[in-house]
Coordinates of C-alpha atoms in Angstrom, one line a residue:
Chain R
M1 CA 89.8 72.6 110.8
R2 CA 89.2 72.0 107.5
S3 CA 91.4 69.6 105.5
E4 CA 92.9 72.3 103.2
D5 CA 93.7 74.5 106.0
L6 CA 95.7 71.6 107.6
F7 CA 97.2 71.0 104.2
D8 CA 98.1 74.8 103.9
I9 CA 100.0 74.6 107.2
L10 CA 101.7 71.5 106.1
V11 CA 102.9 73.2 102.9
R12 CA 104.0 76.2 104.6
Q13 CA 106.3 74.4 106.9
H14 CA 107.9 72.9 103.9
S15 CA 107.8 75.8 101.5
L16 CA 111.3 77.0 102.0
M17 CA 112.9 73.5 101.8
L18 CA 110.8 73.0 98.4
T19 CA 111.8 76.4 97.0
A20 CA 115.8 75.8 97.9
Y21 CA 115.4 72.3 96.1
L22 CA 113.7 73.5 93.2
R23 CA 116.3 76.5 92.9
S24 CA 119.0 73.9 93.2
M25 CA 117.7 71.9 90.3
A26 CA 115.8 74.2 88.0
F27 CA 117.5 76.6 85.3
S28 CA 115.1 79.4 85.4
E29 CA 112.8 81.2 88.2
S30 CA 109.7 80.8 86.0
L31 CA 110.3 77.1 86.1
V32 CA 110.7 77.3 89.7
D33 CA 107.5 79.1 89.9
D34 CA 105.5 76.6 87.8
V35 CA 106.8 73.6 89.3
F36 CA 106.1 74.9 92.9
Q37 CA 102.7 75.6 92.0
E38 CA 102.1 72.2 90.2
T39 CA 103.7 70.4 92.9
L40 CA 101.4 71.7 95.8
I41 CA 98.4 71.2 93.7
T42 CA 99.4 67.6 92.6
A43 CA 100.3 66.7 96.4
W44 CA 96.7 67.9 97.3
R45 CA 95.1 65.8 94.8
R46 CA 97.1 62.8 95.7
L47 CA 97.1 63.1 99.5
D48 CA 95.2 59.9 99.6
E49 CA 98.4 58.2 98.5
F50 CA 100.7 59.7 101.2
D51 CA 101.6 57.3 103.9
R52 CA 101.1 59.3 107.0
Q53 CA 103.8 57.3 108.8
R54 CA 106.4 58.9 106.7
P55 CA 107.8 62.3 106.7
F56 CA 106.0 64.8 104.5
G57 CA 109.0 66.5 103.0
P58 CA 110.7 63.8 100.8
W59 CA 107.2 62.9 99.5
L60 CA 106.8 66.4 98.4
R61 CA 110.3 66.6 96.9
G62 CA 109.5 63.3 95.1
I63 CA 106.4 65.0 93.4
A64 CA 108.5 68.1 92.6
R65 CA 111.3 66.3 91.0
N66 CA 108.8 64.3 88.9
T67 CA 107.1 67.5 88.1
L68 CA 110.3 69.2 87.2
L69 CA 111.5 66.6 84.9
S70 CA 108.2 66.3 83.0
K71 CA 108.2 70.0 82.7
A72 CA 111.9 70.4 81.6
R73 CA 111.6 67.5 79.4
G74 CA 114.6 68.0 76.8
K75 CA 116.0 70.9 78.9
R76 CA 118.0 69.1 81.4
R77 CA 121.0 70.8 82.4
Y78 CA 123.7 68.1 82.3
E79 CA 124.4 65.1 80.1
S80 CA 122.2 62.4 81.0
H81 CA 124.8 60.1 82.6
I82 CA 125.5 62.7 85.2
A83 CA 122.2 64.2 85.5
D84 CA 120.7 61.5 87.9
L85 CA 123.7 61.4 89.9
I86 CA 123.7 65.3 90.6
E87 CA 119.9 65.2 91.0
S88 CA 120.1 62.5 93.7
R89 CA 123.0 64.2 95.4
I90 CA 121.1 67.6 95.5
A91 CA 118.1 65.8 97.0
E92 CA 120.4 64.3 99.5
Q93 CA 121.9 67.5 100.5
V94 CA 118.6 69.2 101.1
E95 CA 117.2 66.0 102.9
K96 CA 120.3 66.3 105.3
M97 CA 119.6 70.0 105.8
D98 CA 115.8 69.3 106.3
T99 CA 116.5 66.8 108.9
R100 CA 118.7 69.2 111.2
P101 CA 117.4 70.3 114.5
G102 CA 115.4 73.4 114.6
D103 CA 111.6 74.0 114.5
T104 CA 111.5 75.4 111.1
F105 CA 113.8 75.2 107.8
A106 CA 114.4 78.9 108.6
D107 CA 115.9 77.9 112.1
R108 CA 117.9 75.3 110.2
L109 CA 119.7 78.2 107.8
S110 CA 121.4 79.6 110.9
D111 CA 124.5 77.2 110.0
L112 CA 124.5 78.7 106.6
R113 CA 124.2 82.1 107.9
D114 CA 127.1 81.5 110.3
C115 CA 129.1 79.8 107.3
V116 CA 128.5 83.0 105.3
A117 CA 129.9 85.0 108.2
R118 CA 133.1 83.0 108.2
L119 CA 133.7 83.4 104.4
A120 CA 136.7 85.1 103.5
A121 CA 135.9 88.8 102.8
D122 CA 136.0 88.7 99.0
H123 CA 133.8 85.6 98.8
R124 CA 131.3 87.0 101.5
T125 CA 131.1 90.3 99.2
A126 CA 130.4 88.1 96.2
V127 CA 127.7 86.0 98.1
D128 CA 126.2 89.5 99.6
L129 CA 125.9 91.2 96.3
I130 CA 124.1 88.4 94.6
Y131 CA 122.0 86.6 97.0
I132 CA 121.4 89.3 99.7
R133 CA 121.2 92.5 97.6
G134 CA 120.0 90.7 94.6
L135 CA 122.1 92.1 91.9
D136 CA 122.9 90.0 88.8
T137 CA 126.3 88.9 88.0
N138 CA 126.9 91.6 85.5
H139 CA 126.1 94.4 87.9
A140 CA 127.6 92.7 90.9
A141 CA 130.8 92.3 89.0
A142 CA 130.9 95.8 88.4
A143 CA 130.3 96.5 92.1
A144 CA 133.3 94.4 93.1
G145 CA 135.4 95.9 90.3
L146 CA 135.9 92.4 88.5
S147 CA 135.2 91.1 85.0
E148 CA 132.1 89.2 84.9
E149 CA 134.1 85.9 84.3
T150 CA 136.2 86.3 87.4
F151 CA 133.3 87.2 89.5
R152 CA 131.6 84.1 88.6
K153 CA 134.4 82.1 89.5
R154 CA 134.6 83.8 92.6
L155 CA 131.1 82.9 93.3
Y156 CA 131.4 79.5 92.6
R157 CA 134.3 79.1 94.9
A158 CA 132.5 80.9 97.7
R159 CA 129.7 78.1 97.1
L160 CA 132.2 75.6 97.4
A161 CA 133.6 76.8 100.7
L162 CA 130.1 77.2 102.2
A163 CA 129.5 73.5 101.1
E164 CA 132.8 72.6 102.9
C165 CA 131.6 74.8 106.1
L166 CA 128.3 73.4 106.1
R167 CA 129.9 69.6 105.7
S168 CA 131.9 70.4 108.9
K169 CA 128.9 71.4 110.7
G170 CA 127.1 68.1 109.6
C171 CA 124.7 69.8 107.5
F172 CA 125.8 68.5 104.2
E173 CA 126.7 64.7 103.3
E174 CA 130.2 63.6 102.8
T175 CA 132.0 64.2 99.5
L176 CA 131.6 61.3 97.1
A177 CA 134.8 59.3 96.7
Chain L
M1 CA 115.9 87.7 95.3
N2 CA 115.1 89.0 91.8
N3 CA 112.4 87.5 90.2
D4 CA 113.1 88.2 86.5
N5 CA 111.6 85.2 84.9
S6 CA 113.1 85.8 81.7
E7 CA 116.5 85.2 83.1
T8 CA 118.2 81.9 83.7
Q9 CA 119.6 81.0 87.0
D10 CA 123.0 80.8 85.2
E11 CA 122.9 84.0 83.9
R12 CA 121.9 85.5 87.3
F13 CA 123.8 83.4 89.7
G14 CA 126.8 82.3 87.8
T15 CA 125.6 78.7 88.2
D16 CA 127.1 77.9 84.9
M17 CA 130.4 77.4 86.5
D18 CA 128.8 74.6 88.3
L19 CA 127.6 73.0 84.9
E20 CA 131.1 73.3 83.4
S21 CA 132.5 71.4 86.5
A22 CA 129.7 68.9 86.5
A23 CA 131.3 66.5 84.0
A24 CA 134.8 66.4 85.9
N25 CA 133.2 66.5 89.3
P26 CA 129.4 66.0 89.7
S27 CA 129.9 66.0 93.5
R28 CA 131.4 69.4 93.5
A29 CA 128.8 70.7 91.1
S30 CA 125.9 69.3 93.2
D31 CA 127.3 70.7 96.3
S32 CA 127.6 74.3 94.9
L33 CA 124.0 73.8 93.4
S34 CA 122.7 72.8 96.7
V35 CA 124.3 75.9 98.3
H36 CA 122.9 77.9 95.6
G37 CA 119.4 76.8 96.5
L38 CA 119.8 77.5 100.3
L39 CA 121.5 80.9 99.7
S40 CA 118.8 82.1 97.4
L41 CA 116.4 81.9 100.7
L42 CA 118.5 84.7 102.4
G43 CA 117.2 87.2 100.1
Q44 CA 115.5 90.0 101.7
D45 CA 111.8 89.6 100.6
E46 CA 112.4 85.9 99.8
S47 CA 109.9 84.7 102.8
K48 CA 107.2 86.9 101.4
L49 CA 107.6 85.7 97.9
I50 CA 107.3 82.1 98.8
Y51 CA 104.4 82.6 101.1
E52 CA 102.7 84.3 98.0
R53 CA 103.4 81.2 95.9
V54 CA 101.8 79.1 98.5
R55 CA 98.8 81.5 99.0
R56 CA 98.4 81.4 95.1
A57 CA 98.7 77.4 95.0
M58 CA 96.1 77.3 97.8
T59 CA 93.8 79.4 96.1
V60 CA 93.6 77.3 93.1
I61 CA 93.0 74.5 95.6
R62 CA 90.3 75.9 97.4
A63 CA 88.5 76.7 94.0
E64 CA 88.9 73.3 92.9
I65 CA 87.1 72.1 96.1
A66 CA 84.5 74.7 95.5
C67 CA 84.1 73.6 92.1
S68 CA 83.9 69.8 92.6
E69 CA 80.5 68.2 91.9
T70 CA 80.7 66.3 95.0
P71 CA 81.9 67.3 98.5
Q72 CA 85.7 67.3 98.6
R73 CA 87.1 63.9 99.8
S74 CA 90.4 63.9 97.9
G75 CA 92.6 63.8 100.8
V76 CA 93.3 61.8 103.7
L77 CA 92.7 64.7 105.9
A78 CA 89.6 65.6 104.2
R79 CA 88.3 62.1 104.5
I80 CA 88.6 62.1 108.1
H81 CA 86.3 65.2 108.4
W82 CA 84.0 63.7 105.8
R83 CA 83.4 60.7 107.7
R84 CA 82.3 63.0 110.8
G85 CA 79.4 64.4 108.3
A86 CA 76.1 63.1 108.9
A87 CA 74.0 62.0 105.9
V88 CA 71.7 64.6 106.3
L89 CA 74.6 67.3 106.2
A90 CA 75.8 65.6 103.1
A91 CA 72.7 66.0 101.4
A92 CA 72.2 69.5 102.5
A93 CA 75.8 70.3 101.1
M94 CA 75.1 68.7 97.8
L95 CA 71.6 70.7 97.6
A96 CA 73.6 73.9 98.5
L97 CA 76.2 73.2 96.0
S98 CA 73.9 72.5 93.1
L99 CA 71.7 75.6 94.0
I100 CA 74.7 78.1 94.7
V101 CA 77.8 76.9 93.2
M102 CA 77.2 74.7 90.2
P103 CA 74.9 77.3 88.2
M104 CA 77.3 80.1 88.6
L105 CA 80.4 78.2 86.9
G106 CA 80.8 78.3 83.2
D107 CA 84.1 76.3 83.8
N108 CA 86.1 75.5 86.6
K109 CA 89.4 76.9 85.3
A110 CA 87.6 80.3 84.9
Y111 CA 86.2 80.2 88.3
A112 CA 89.7 79.2 89.7
A113 CA 91.3 82.2 87.9
L114 CA 88.5 84.8 88.9
R115 CA 89.0 83.7 92.4
S116 CA 92.9 84.2 92.3
V117 CA 92.3 87.4 90.6
V118 CA 89.8 88.4 93.3
D119 CA 92.3 87.2 96.1
A120 CA 95.3 88.9 94.5
Q121 CA 93.6 92.1 94.3
K122 CA 92.9 92.4 98.0
S123 CA 96.6 92.0 98.8
M124 CA 97.9 94.2 95.7
V125 CA 98.7 97.7 96.5
G126 CA 100.5 100.9 94.7
R127 CA 98.7 100.1 91.4
S128 CA 97.7 102.7 88.8
Y129 CA 95.0 102.3 86.3
E130 CA 93.5 104.5 83.6
I131 CA 89.8 104.3 83.5
V132 CA 87.6 105.1 80.4
I133 CA 84.0 105.5 80.7
E134 CA 81.8 105.7 77.7
R135 CA 78.3 106.8 78.4
G136 CA 75.6 107.0 75.6
V137 CA 74.5 110.5 74.4
D138 CA 72.0 109.3 72.2
A139 CA 71.1 105.9 70.3
S140 CA 74.0 106.2 68.2
S141 CA 77.0 108.2 70.0
T142 CA 78.7 108.1 73.1
R143 CA 81.1 110.3 75.0
S144 CA 84.2 109.1 76.8
T145 CA 85.3 110.4 80.5
R146 CA 88.9 109.7 81.7
A147 CA 90.1 109.1 85.1
T148 CA 93.0 107.5 87.0
L149 CA 92.7 105.3 89.7
E150 CA 95.5 104.8 92.4
I151 CA 95.1 101.8 94.9
G152 CA 96.6 101.9 98.3
S153 CA 96.7 99.4 101.2
G154 CA 93.9 99.0 103.7
G155 CA 91.1 100.1 101.3
R156 CA 92.7 103.4 100.4
F157 CA 91.9 104.8 96.8
V158 CA 91.8 107.9 94.9
V159 CA 89.9 108.2 91.6
N160 CA 90.9 111.5 89.7
L161 CA 88.5 112.7 87.1
T162 CA 91.0 114.0 84.5
E163 CA 89.1 114.7 81.4
G164 CA 85.5 114.7 80.0
C165 CA 82.3 114.5 81.8
M166 CA 82.2 114.6 85.5
R167 CA 78.5 113.5 85.6
D168 CA 79.1 110.3 83.6
A169 CA 81.9 109.4 86.0
M170 CA 79.4 109.9 89.0
A171 CA 76.9 107.8 87.0
A172 CA 79.4 105.0 86.8
L173 CA 80.1 105.5 90.4
S174 CA 76.4 105.1 91.3
L175 CA 76.3 101.6 89.5
G176 CA 78.9 100.2 92.1
G177 CA 77.2 99.8 95.6
S178 CA 78.0 96.8 97.8
G179 CA 79.9 93.8 96.3
R180 CA 78.5 91.7 99.2
S181 CA 74.8 92.7 99.6
P182 CA 74.1 94.7 96.5
Q183 CA 70.3 94.7 97.2
S184 CA 70.5 96.2 100.6
R185 CA 72.1 99.6 99.4
P186 CA 69.3 102.1 98.0
R187 CA 69.7 102.8 94.4
L188 CA 70.8 106.1 93.5
D189 CA 67.6 107.1 91.5
D190 CA 65.8 105.6 94.3
R191 CA 67.4 108.1 96.5
L192 CA 67.0 111.3 94.1
G193 CA 63.8 110.2 92.4
K194 CA 63.5 108.3 89.3
G195 CA 65.1 110.5 86.4
K196 CA 66.9 112.9 88.5
D197 CA 70.3 113.9 87.6
P198 CA 72.8 111.9 89.9
V199 CA 75.0 115.0 90.3
A200 CA 74.1 117.7 92.8
P201 CA 74.9 121.1 91.9
D202 CA 78.3 121.2 93.7
G203 CA 78.8 117.7 92.5
G204 CA 78.3 116.3 95.8
M205 CA 76.4 113.2 94.6
L206 CA 77.8 111.2 97.5
G207 CA 76.0 113.5 100.0
K208 CA 72.5 112.3 98.9
R209 CA 70.6 110.5 101.2
P210 CA 67.3 108.4 100.9
D211 CA 64.4 110.5 100.3
H212 CA 62.8 110.0 103.6
R213 CA 63.5 113.3 105.2
P214 CA 60.6 115.7 105.5
E215 CA 60.6 118.3 102.8
G216 CA 63.3 116.3 101.0
R217 CA 65.8 117.9 103.4
R218 CA 68.5 116.2 105.3
Q219 CA 68.4 116.5 109.0
G220 CA 70.0 119.6 110.1
E221 CA 70.4 120.8 106.8
A222 CA 69.4 124.4 106.2
P223 CA 66.7 125.4 103.7
R224 CA 68.0 125.4 100.2
D225 CA 69.5 128.4 98.8
P226 CA 67.2 129.7 96.2
E227 CA 70.4 130.9 94.2
A228 CA 71.8 127.5 94.5
M229 CA 68.4 126.0 93.2
A230 CA 68.6 128.5 90.2
R231 CA 72.1 127.6 89.5
M232 CA 70.9 123.7 89.4
R233 CA 68.0 124.4 87.0
E234 CA 70.5 126.4 84.8
R235 CA 73.1 123.6 85.0
S236 CA 70.5 120.9 84.2
C237 CA 69.3 122.9 81.1
N238 CA 72.9 123.7 79.9
P239 CA 73.9 121.4 76.9
D240 CA 77.5 121.8 78.1
R241 CA 76.7 120.7 81.7
C242 CA 78.7 117.6 81.8
A243 CA 81.9 119.6 81.1
L244 CA 84.2 119.6 84.3
P245 CA 83.7 123.1 85.4
G246 CA 86.5 125.4 86.8
A247 CA 90.0 124.8 86.2
G248 CA 90.2 121.6 88.4
S249 CA 89.1 118.1 88.2
A250 CA 87.1 116.2 90.7
V251 CA 88.7 114.0 92.9
F252 CA 87.3 111.3 95.3
G253 CA 88.9 108.6 97.4
C254 CA 89.3 107.0 100.8
D255 CA 92.0 107.2 103.5
G256 CA 91.2 103.9 104.8
K257 CA 88.6 104.9 107.1
T258 CA 86.7 107.9 105.7
R259 CA 85.6 108.7 102.3
W260 CA 86.0 112.0 100.8
F261 CA 85.3 113.8 97.7
I262 CA 86.6 117.2 96.2
A263 CA 84.2 118.8 93.9
P264 CA 85.8 120.7 91.0
S265 CA 85.0 123.8 92.8
G266 CA 88.0 122.6 95.0
K267 CA 85.9 122.0 98.2
V268 CA 86.6 119.0 100.2
M269 CA 83.7 116.9 101.3
R270 CA 83.8 114.4 104.2
P271 CA 81.3 112.4 105.9
E272 CA 80.0 115.3 108.1
H273 CA 79.3 117.0 104.8
L274 CA 78.3 114.1 102.7
G275 CA 75.9 112.3 105.3
A276 CA 76.6 109.1 107.2
E277 CA 75.7 106.9 104.3
S278 CA 78.9 107.9 102.4
A279 CA 81.3 106.7 105.4
P280 CA 82.5 103.4 104.8
R281 CA 80.8 100.6 107.3
E282 CA 82.8 98.4 108.8
G283 CA 82.3 94.9 107.4
T284 CA 79.9 96.2 104.5
D285 CA 80.6 98.0 101.5
S286 CA 83.6 100.3 102.0
G287 CA 85.6 101.0 99.0
L288 CA 83.3 99.0 96.9
D289 CA 82.3 101.4 94.3
I290 CA 82.5 100.4 90.6
L291 CA 85.2 102.9 89.8
T292 CA 87.5 101.0 92.4
L293 CA 87.3 97.8 90.7
D294 CA 86.3 95.9 93.7
S295 CA 82.6 96.0 93.2
T296 CA 82.6 94.5 89.9
L297 CA 85.2 91.6 91.1
A298 CA 83.0 91.0 94.0
R299 CA 79.9 90.4 91.9
L300 CA 81.6 88.3 89.2
E301 CA 81.8 85.2 91.3
H302 CA 78.0 85.3 92.0
G303 CA 76.1 86.7 89.3
Y304 CA 78.1 85.7 86.2
Q305 CA 78.9 82.7 84.0
A306 CA 82.5 82.8 83.7
E307 CA 84.4 81.3 80.9
F308 CA 88.1 80.7 80.4
V309 CA 89.5 82.1 77.3
D310 CA 92.5 80.6 75.6
A311 CA 95.4 82.0 78.0
D312 CA 98.5 81.3 75.7
S313 CA 97.2 82.9 72.6
E314 CA 98.3 86.5 73.7
P315 CA 101.0 86.6 76.0
R316 CA 102.1 89.8 77.2
A317 CA 104.8 92.0 75.5
D318 CA 107.3 90.8 77.9
G319 CA 106.3 87.1 77.0
R320 CA 104.7 86.4 80.4
P321 CA 101.5 84.6 79.9
V322 CA 98.0 86.1 80.9
V323 CA 94.7 84.6 81.8
R324 CA 91.6 85.8 80.1
V325 CA 88.3 85.3 81.6
E326 CA 85.0 86.3 80.0
A327 CA 82.1 86.7 82.2
L328 CA 78.5 87.1 81.2
L329 CA 75.8 88.4 83.5
R330 CA 73.4 85.4 84.2
P331 CA 69.9 85.6 82.8
G332 CA 67.6 86.5 86.1
N333 CA 70.6 87.5 87.9
R334 CA 69.2 89.8 90.8
S335 CA 72.5 90.8 92.5
G336 CA 73.2 93.6 90.0
S337 CA 69.5 94.9 90.2
G338 CA 69.9 95.5 86.5
R339 CA 72.8 97.8 87.0
M340 CA 75.8 95.5 86.5
P341 CA 77.4 95.2 83.2
S342 CA 76.1 92.4 81.0
K343 CA 79.5 91.4 79.9
V344 CA 83.0 91.8 81.9
E345 CA 86.3 90.8 80.1
L346 CA 89.3 90.3 82.7
C347 CA 92.9 89.9 81.4
A348 CA 95.5 89.3 84.3
D349 CA 98.9 88.2 84.8
A350 CA 99.0 84.3 84.9
A351 CA 101.6 84.3 87.5
T352 CA 100.5 87.2 89.9
F353 CA 96.7 87.4 88.9
E354 CA 97.4 91.0 88.7
I355 CA 94.6 92.7 86.6
L356 CA 96.2 94.0 83.3
R357 CA 92.8 95.1 81.9
M358 CA 89.4 94.9 82.8
E359 CA 86.5 95.9 80.4
A360 CA 83.0 95.9 81.5
T361 CA 80.0 96.3 78.9
W362 CA 76.4 97.2 79.2
D363 CA 73.9 96.1 76.9
P364 CA 72.6 99.4 75.3
A365 CA 68.8 98.1 75.7
S366 CA 68.9 97.8 79.0
S367 CA 71.9 99.8 80.2
P368 CA 71.1 102.0 83.4
L369 CA 71.8 105.7 82.9
Q370 CA 73.0 105.1 79.4
M371 CA 76.2 103.5 80.6
R372 CA 77.9 101.7 77.6
K373 CA 81.3 100.7 78.9
I374 CA 84.0 101.1 81.5
V375 CA 87.7 100.0 80.8
F376 CA 90.4 99.7 83.3
D377 CA 94.0 99.4 82.0
L378 CA 96.9 99.0 84.2
L379 CA 99.2 101.8 83.9
G380 CA 101.9 100.5 86.5
T381 CA 102.9 100.0 89.9
N382 CA 103.1 103.4 92.1
E383 CA 103.8 103.0 95.5
R384 CA 102.1 106.2 97.5
S385 CA 102.5 107.2 100.9
D386 CA 99.3 106.9 103.0
D387 CA 99.1 110.6 103.1
F388 CA 98.5 110.6 99.3
F389 CA 95.1 109.0 100.1
D390 CA 94.1 111.7 102.4
G391 CA 91.8 114.2 101.0
A392 CA 93.9 117.1 102.1
S393 CA 96.6 116.1 100.1
H394 CA 94.3 116.9 96.9
E395 CA 93.0 120.2 98.2
S396 CA 94.2 123.0 96.0
E397 CA 95.4 126.2 97.9
S398 CA 92.8 128.4 96.5
S399 CA 90.2 126.0 97.6
T400 CA 91.8 126.0 101.0
D401 CA 91.8 129.8 101.2
S402 CA 88.1 129.8 100.1
E403 CA 87.4 127.1 102.7
S404 CA 88.9 129.3 105.4

């Protein structure tokens, strides 16, 4: 098998994880798209530097993070004093999820699906409208009969509830003190 | 997940709530954002979207490999493979690269973009293009013919000649041929005899076969009707002969297995009428006629000097960037047999590599069949059922009656 074909397989195994990581970090889908592409190309060019004794996922995320920071220079979402904390925390959560049992990252999402199913009905509806059906908050709020502001708060609480559920299943790191 | 790039995550997913809480509780904000990233994977077409991203990245990587001056050695995995190679193979590879790959590349970015466009085109379905064909009438004037192209899955397409000169469209079609082995397909004027009109009396150009049959007839074909011969002579003398006859338009296409053609008279012609040559041959040139885009694209990689044009200067109206590639026919190129355009300009979406516009231009001095220009403009996406690509779907009721 050719080296690029092996790399292709390796990358496909980690593509869901990389997407989840970038979506957590980036502020727009176009940025996610750009960084995703550039991360893979950079990883290929620097494959000589990869230590094969170590897992591929964290190495790929490291490249993604550096690429994202260089692309989004001056556009970070948070004040600089908390940015590093939040970004490293996201990396930890994705890492924790990535090391869960399961052949693929998709398998590891079964805990998340289970947590979604356990959400309170109004929270589950909010998650369904946005993430499964793909509506934007404006239309989802209308569909739920709420103001957009109220809907956003509900969605935020739903995500926090899911984080707690994932933590209880050992998929997320413990809350920082 | 919706992939509207002009929209921020915060607008779309309400993650601004996370930002508001970030200062007070960074841990909670990062939890919510992490969950957001994971939830976004649950969208219906998400896997498809992600694998498409991987495919695009791998296309660029493979293009880089093809473009590199030395055999690819940049990776740990690649190095393992490389060490297995003998010096003789290395020398052969270098020779092959220098003889085949390097001369065809104007610049590597152009080649990479071109490869991405070709790959994307293979998987892109449900697209509609407007085609404008300009053919020379005399040294100073041209006439235009318009058509629409619908592209479906599995090699399906329909070209509908809507306005102008069917003969010009047929002339353009005859320039296409096989993208893989252009020399192997008989040239139309070889088949008909030099100087003959490429359109048969009933518009059944695709039905012509090489002139190797005794008495110029196809096997099993009845002797030509004297009246039909007279009509052909009259037609060839008529200054308006290029006008679309009758009320209908000519339509041709491929249903994924078989090519068909509907003459303006409404008669549907399939391989049994057209001759076996017009039926797609597995692994060869099915669906690669020039009006289906593929023939030109297939040749661009092998017979043209491609150059990357500044990509950011003219983004799309919606602000998304485009890539522009200009390809000039290499001097001495044999693949086009003198029939391919001297210049092809491609404009494609930089993210999806969807072709937005392709303009093929012929040098008037050496243009075959007086072809000047063919322009493809993307009209939009248009998902069609497979039935649409069946010739029967385009057969008018009157023609059905006349057939029966």
